[in-house]
Amino acid sequence: MAIKTVGVLGCGLMGAGVAQVSAAAGFRTIVLEVNEDVLKKGLGRIEKFLTDGVAKGKVTEEVKATTLGNLSGTTTYADLKDCDLVIEAIVENVDVKKQAYAQVESVVGPACLIASNTSSLCVTELAASTKRPDKFGGLHFFNPVPLMKLVEVIKALSTSQETFDALFGFAQAIGKEPITAPDRGGFIVNRLLVPYLLDAIRCLEEGLGTVEDIDKGMKLGCGYPMGPFTLLDFVGLDTTYFIANILFDEFRETRFAPPPLLKRMVLAGYLGKKSGRGFYKY
Ligand code: CAA
Ligand code: NAD
């Protein structure tokens, strides 16, 4: 089936990026948020990224205009009624996601595909909560979406081959490099990345080094673009905490268990870059 109109649920860190790359690739894109304030903030971040891109000579004025021209925001599910694909990028909580799919299904047509950008939840469970488990799959993007080339495409037990192919094709159409990932907690990348990030927090708790020295060590010693604490702040400590709990629940292995410090930072509202404070202050 031809995808022309794309809905994106959530205009946070990930939803804004997904909406931007979809609109930039020529898809009419409608991004939905919980209220006008959050929506305005999210759309503002997209505009800023494009404006910065123009200033850096990485984005042309034409691409900026096309992207913004293809993009609109809403707080009303009814505006998603013509979508051929809805990509969900809201909070990493299974019940909130299921409620959102029910709202989507109350307005879209029977052929509309739904994909989740979940980092760690069971895609088969999410699919089974809808009336179209065969038209549901995972499209896992990476942060920052406009710069990271990878998308993991996840086939739930119920996902039809036609849906999987359409999602894979969509990832290619927006200029990404898709890989096939299994419906197992964390898929491929987070299965490896999340224990590393959690271990960095455990090292800090044990007094192995300072935040700055551990970051510097991994950056300069291993050539990683960001040290683990910069990356944790970038991903969001709340999101990392949700992911860790979900992976621990799936595998019951201590390497996935959220360290006590992570839990306390989230409870204190230190969510990383997005809240102005995490392991660093912004
Ligand atoms: N518009 C267009 N291009 C832009 C841009 C903009 N607004 N801003 C930056 N760029 C371009 C730059 O021009 C540069 O391009 P070249 O390499 O061609 O010169 C490139 O993007 C990198 O930008 P910068 O040099 O400004 O920044 P950087 O070198 O510090 O890199 C980064 C930034 C790409 C984010 C890098 O630090 C990085 O890769 N960090 C790791 C990110 C990561 O690991 N993400 C995954 C998180 S986990 C996840 O997402 C999964 C999950 O479920 C939690
Ligand atoms: P975020 O907190 O930055 O944004 C989530 C947004 O969803 C918020 O703006 C919130 O207002 C909105 N929202 C919440 N409930 C909603 C609803 N019912 N309808 C519409 N909007 C709603 O979170 P994020 O980092 O963008 O994460 C979103 C999803 O993407 C999660 O499933 C996360 O696991 C996944 N993910 C995150 C990253 C990352 O690096 N942060 C990377 C890949 C995947």
XYZ file of N, CA and C in Angstrom, residues 23-110:
264
model
N 8.347 14.547 7.231
C 7.942 15.710 6.424
C 9.019 16.064 5.409
N 10.289 15.967 5.840
C 11.395 16.312 4.934
C 11.416 15.391 3.720
N 10.965 14.135 3.909
C 10.987 13.160 2.807
C 9.756 13.301 1.908
N 8.903 14.269 2.192
C 7.772 14.532 1.289
C 6.440 13.969 1.734
N 6.401 13.342 2.902
C 5.116 12.819 3.398
C 4.362 13.941 4.100
N 3.056 14.028 3.834
C 2.234 14.952 4.617
C 2.234 14.395 6.039
N 2.645 15.185 6.997
C 2.876 14.665 8.348
C 2.123 15.494 9.389
N 1.371 14.791 10.224
C 0.592 15.473 11.271
C 1.068 14.926 12.611
N 1.550 15.820 13.472
C 2.071 15.365 14.763
C 1.109 15.777 15.873
N 0.810 14.801 16.757
C -0.193 15.029 17.802
C 0.454 15.097 19.184
N 0.032 16.085 19.961
C 0.518 16.200 21.350
C -0.654 16.324 22.311
N -0.323 16.270 23.604
C -1.375 16.285 24.622
C -1.998 17.663 24.830
N -1.205 18.712 24.592
C -1.776 20.064 24.692
C -0.992 21.038 23.814
N -1.566 22.226 23.622
C -0.990 23.214 22.698
C 0.411 23.649 23.128
N 0.620 23.760 24.442
C 1.914 24.223 24.947
C 3.048 23.288 24.542
N 2.838 21.984 24.816
C 3.880 20.988 24.498
C 4.060 20.903 22.989
N 2.943 20.990 22.268
C 3.003 20.917 20.805
C 3.848 22.072 20.255
N 3.585 23.263 20.772
C 4.304 24.455 20.300
C 5.803 24.306 20.568
N 6.129 23.787 21.747
C 7.550 23.576 22.096
C 8.209 22.603 21.114
N 7.513 21.489 20.858
C 8.056 20.453 19.975
C 8.243 20.973 18.551
N 7.227 21.678 18.033
C 7.328 22.223 16.674
C 8.439 23.276 16.623
N 8.597 24.008 17.733
C 9.654 25.030 17.819
C 11.031 24.389 17.710
N 11.177 23.178 18.328
C 12.483 22.497 18.262
C 12.789 22.048 16.838
N 11.743 21.634 16.113
C 11.961 21.221 14.717
C 12.428 22.435 13.903
N 11.726 23.553 14.085
C 12.079 24.753 13.329
C 13.513 25.192 13.656
N 13.875 25.093 14.945
C 15.230 25.507 15.350
C 16.289 24.591 14.708
N 16.012 23.278 14.694
C 16.970 22.335 14.102
C 17.204 22.693 12.633
N 16.099 23.011 11.926
C 16.210 23.335 10.500
C 16.947 24.663 10.305
N 16.628 25.640 11.146
C 17.285 26.959 11.044
C 18.782 26.812 11.324
N 19.134 26.033 12.367
C 20.551 25.781 12.666
C 21.219 25.051 11.496
N 20.468 24.118 10.912
C 20.988 23.345 9.778
C 21.312 24.254 8.595
N 20.450 25.236 8.369
C 20.684 26.202 7.270
C 21.944 27.003 7.600
N 22.041 27.459 8.864
C 23.205 28.273 9.271
C 24.505 27.476 9.112
N 24.429 26.145 9.345
C 25.631 25.298 9.231
C 25.894 24.868 7.795
N 24.994 25.237 6.889
C 25.153 24.841 5.491
C 24.798 23.385 5.243
N 24.064 22.755 6.181
C 23.708 21.332 6.048
C 22.298 21.150 5.514
N 21.484 22.193 5.626
C 20.088 22.125 5.172
C 19.874 23.326 4.257
N 19.202 23.100 3.117
C 18.933 24.243 2.227
C 17.637 24.922 2.674
N 17.491 26.187 2.281
C 16.244 26.928 2.580
C 15.058 26.174 1.979
N 15.310 25.543 0.818
C 14.237 24.824 0.119
C 13.762 23.612 0.951
N 14.736 22.858 1.492
C 14.383 21.689 2.319
C 13.654 22.144 3.581
N 14.118 23.248 4.151
C 13.468 23.768 5.358
C 12.002 24.117 5.039
N 11.814 24.821 3.914
C 10.452 25.250 3.547
C 9.561 24.040 3.244
N 10.101 23.049 2.510
C 9.321 21.842 2.183
C 8.935 21.108 3.457
N 9.906 20.959 4.367
C 9.650 20.222 5.613
C 8.534 20.908 6.392
N 8.675 22.214 6.592
C 7.668 22.920 7.379
C 6.327 22.947 6.647
N 6.378 22.988 5.312
C 5.144 22.992 4.507
C 4.375 21.678 4.612
N 5.116 20.565 4.770
C 4.467 19.242 4.852
C 4.004 18.904 6.268
N 4.377 19.754 7.224
C 4.177 19.426 8.640
C 3.057 20.241 9.266
N 2.205 19.559 10.027
C 1.233 20.320 10.828
C 1.104 19.649 12.197
N 0.622 20.401 13.161
C 0.470 19.870 14.515
C -0.990 19.883 14.921
N -1.324 19.000 15.838
C -2.707 18.947 16.327
C -2.740 18.419 17.765
N -3.859 18.642 18.423
C -4.091 18.009 19.727
C -5.373 17.165 19.646
N -5.874 16.967 18.410
C -7.151 16.274 18.214
C -6.959 15.025 17.354
N -7.309 13.865 17.901
C -7.127 12.603 17.151
C -7.851 12.601 15.809
N -9.007 13.273 15.725
C -9.789 13.261 14.467
C -8.957 13.768 13.287
N -7.955 14.615 13.556
C -7.129 15.144 12.463
C -6.224 14.076 11.849
N -6.152 12.897 12.473
C -5.307 11.810 11.935
C -6.100 10.895 11.012
N -7.348 11.254 10.715
C -8.260 10.303 10.042
C -7.777 9.849 8.660
N -7.005 10.674 7.944
C -6.554 10.279 6.602
C -5.195 9.593 6.597
N -4.664 9.284 7.759
C -3.303 8.728 7.810
C -3.243 7.305 7.243
N -2.143 7.043 6.527
C -1.877 5.684 6.027
C -0.956 4.951 7.001
N -0.240 5.737 7.814
C 0.668 5.171 8.816
C 0.676 6.117 10.014
N 0.535 5.556 11.211
C 0.675 6.357 12.432
C 1.856 5.783 13.218
N 2.833 6.652 13.528
C 4.001 6.224 14.304
C 3.857 6.798 15.708
N 3.852 5.909 16.673
C 3.663 6.350 18.067
C 5.022 6.551 18.732
N 5.230 7.739 19.317
C 6.490 8.049 20.024
C 6.141 8.783 21.316
N 5.310 8.140 22.136
C 4.928 8.758 23.416
C 5.623 8.005 24.556
N 5.313 8.404 25.772
C 6.014 7.883 26.950
C 6.077 6.335 26.960
N 7.217 5.813 27.486
C 7.473 4.356 27.473
C 6.633 3.671 28.557
N 5.331 3.652 28.332
C 4.415 3.044 29.307
C 3.359 2.264 28.525
N 3.261 0.985 28.830
C 2.425 0.108 28.011
C 0.951 0.529 28.035
N 0.435 0.926 29.184
C -0.988 1.272 29.261
C -1.297 2.570 28.527
N -0.401 3.551 28.675
C -0.616 4.831 27.975
C -0.572 4.598 26.461
N 0.356 3.762 26.023
C 0.458 3.482 24.588
C -0.815 2.781 24.082
N -1.302 1.797 24.845
C -2.505 1.060 24.408
C -3.700 2.004 24.299
N -3.830 2.920 25.259
C -4.937 3.883 25.202
C -4.837 4.750 23.951
N -3.609 5.133 23.616
C -3.413 5.984 22.430
C -3.808 5.227 21.151
N -3.485 3.922 21.075
C -3.843 3.155 19.859
C -5.371 3.071 19.708
N -6.065 2.928 20.836
C -7.528 2.862 20.771
C -8.081 4.165 20.201
N -7.484 5.267 20.613
C -7.922 6.580 20.089
C -7.627 6.675 18.598
N -6.452 6.196 18.197
C -6.083 6.231 16.768
C -7.090 5.401 15.976
N -7.360 4.181 16.472
C -8.249 3.282 15.724
C -9.685 3.790 15.639
N -10.050 4.701 16.539
C -11.412 5.233 16.475
C -11.570 6.232 15.326
N -10.442 6.662 14.728
C -10.564 7.667 13.646
C -9.986 7.213 12.307
N -8.962 6.355 12.287
C -8.314 6.019 11.005
C -9.083 4.915 10.256
N -8.773 4.772 8.970
C -9.393 3.732 8.150
C -8.814 2.364 8.447
N -9.446 1.286 7.939
C -8.998 -0.077 8.260
C -7.622 -0.431 7.698
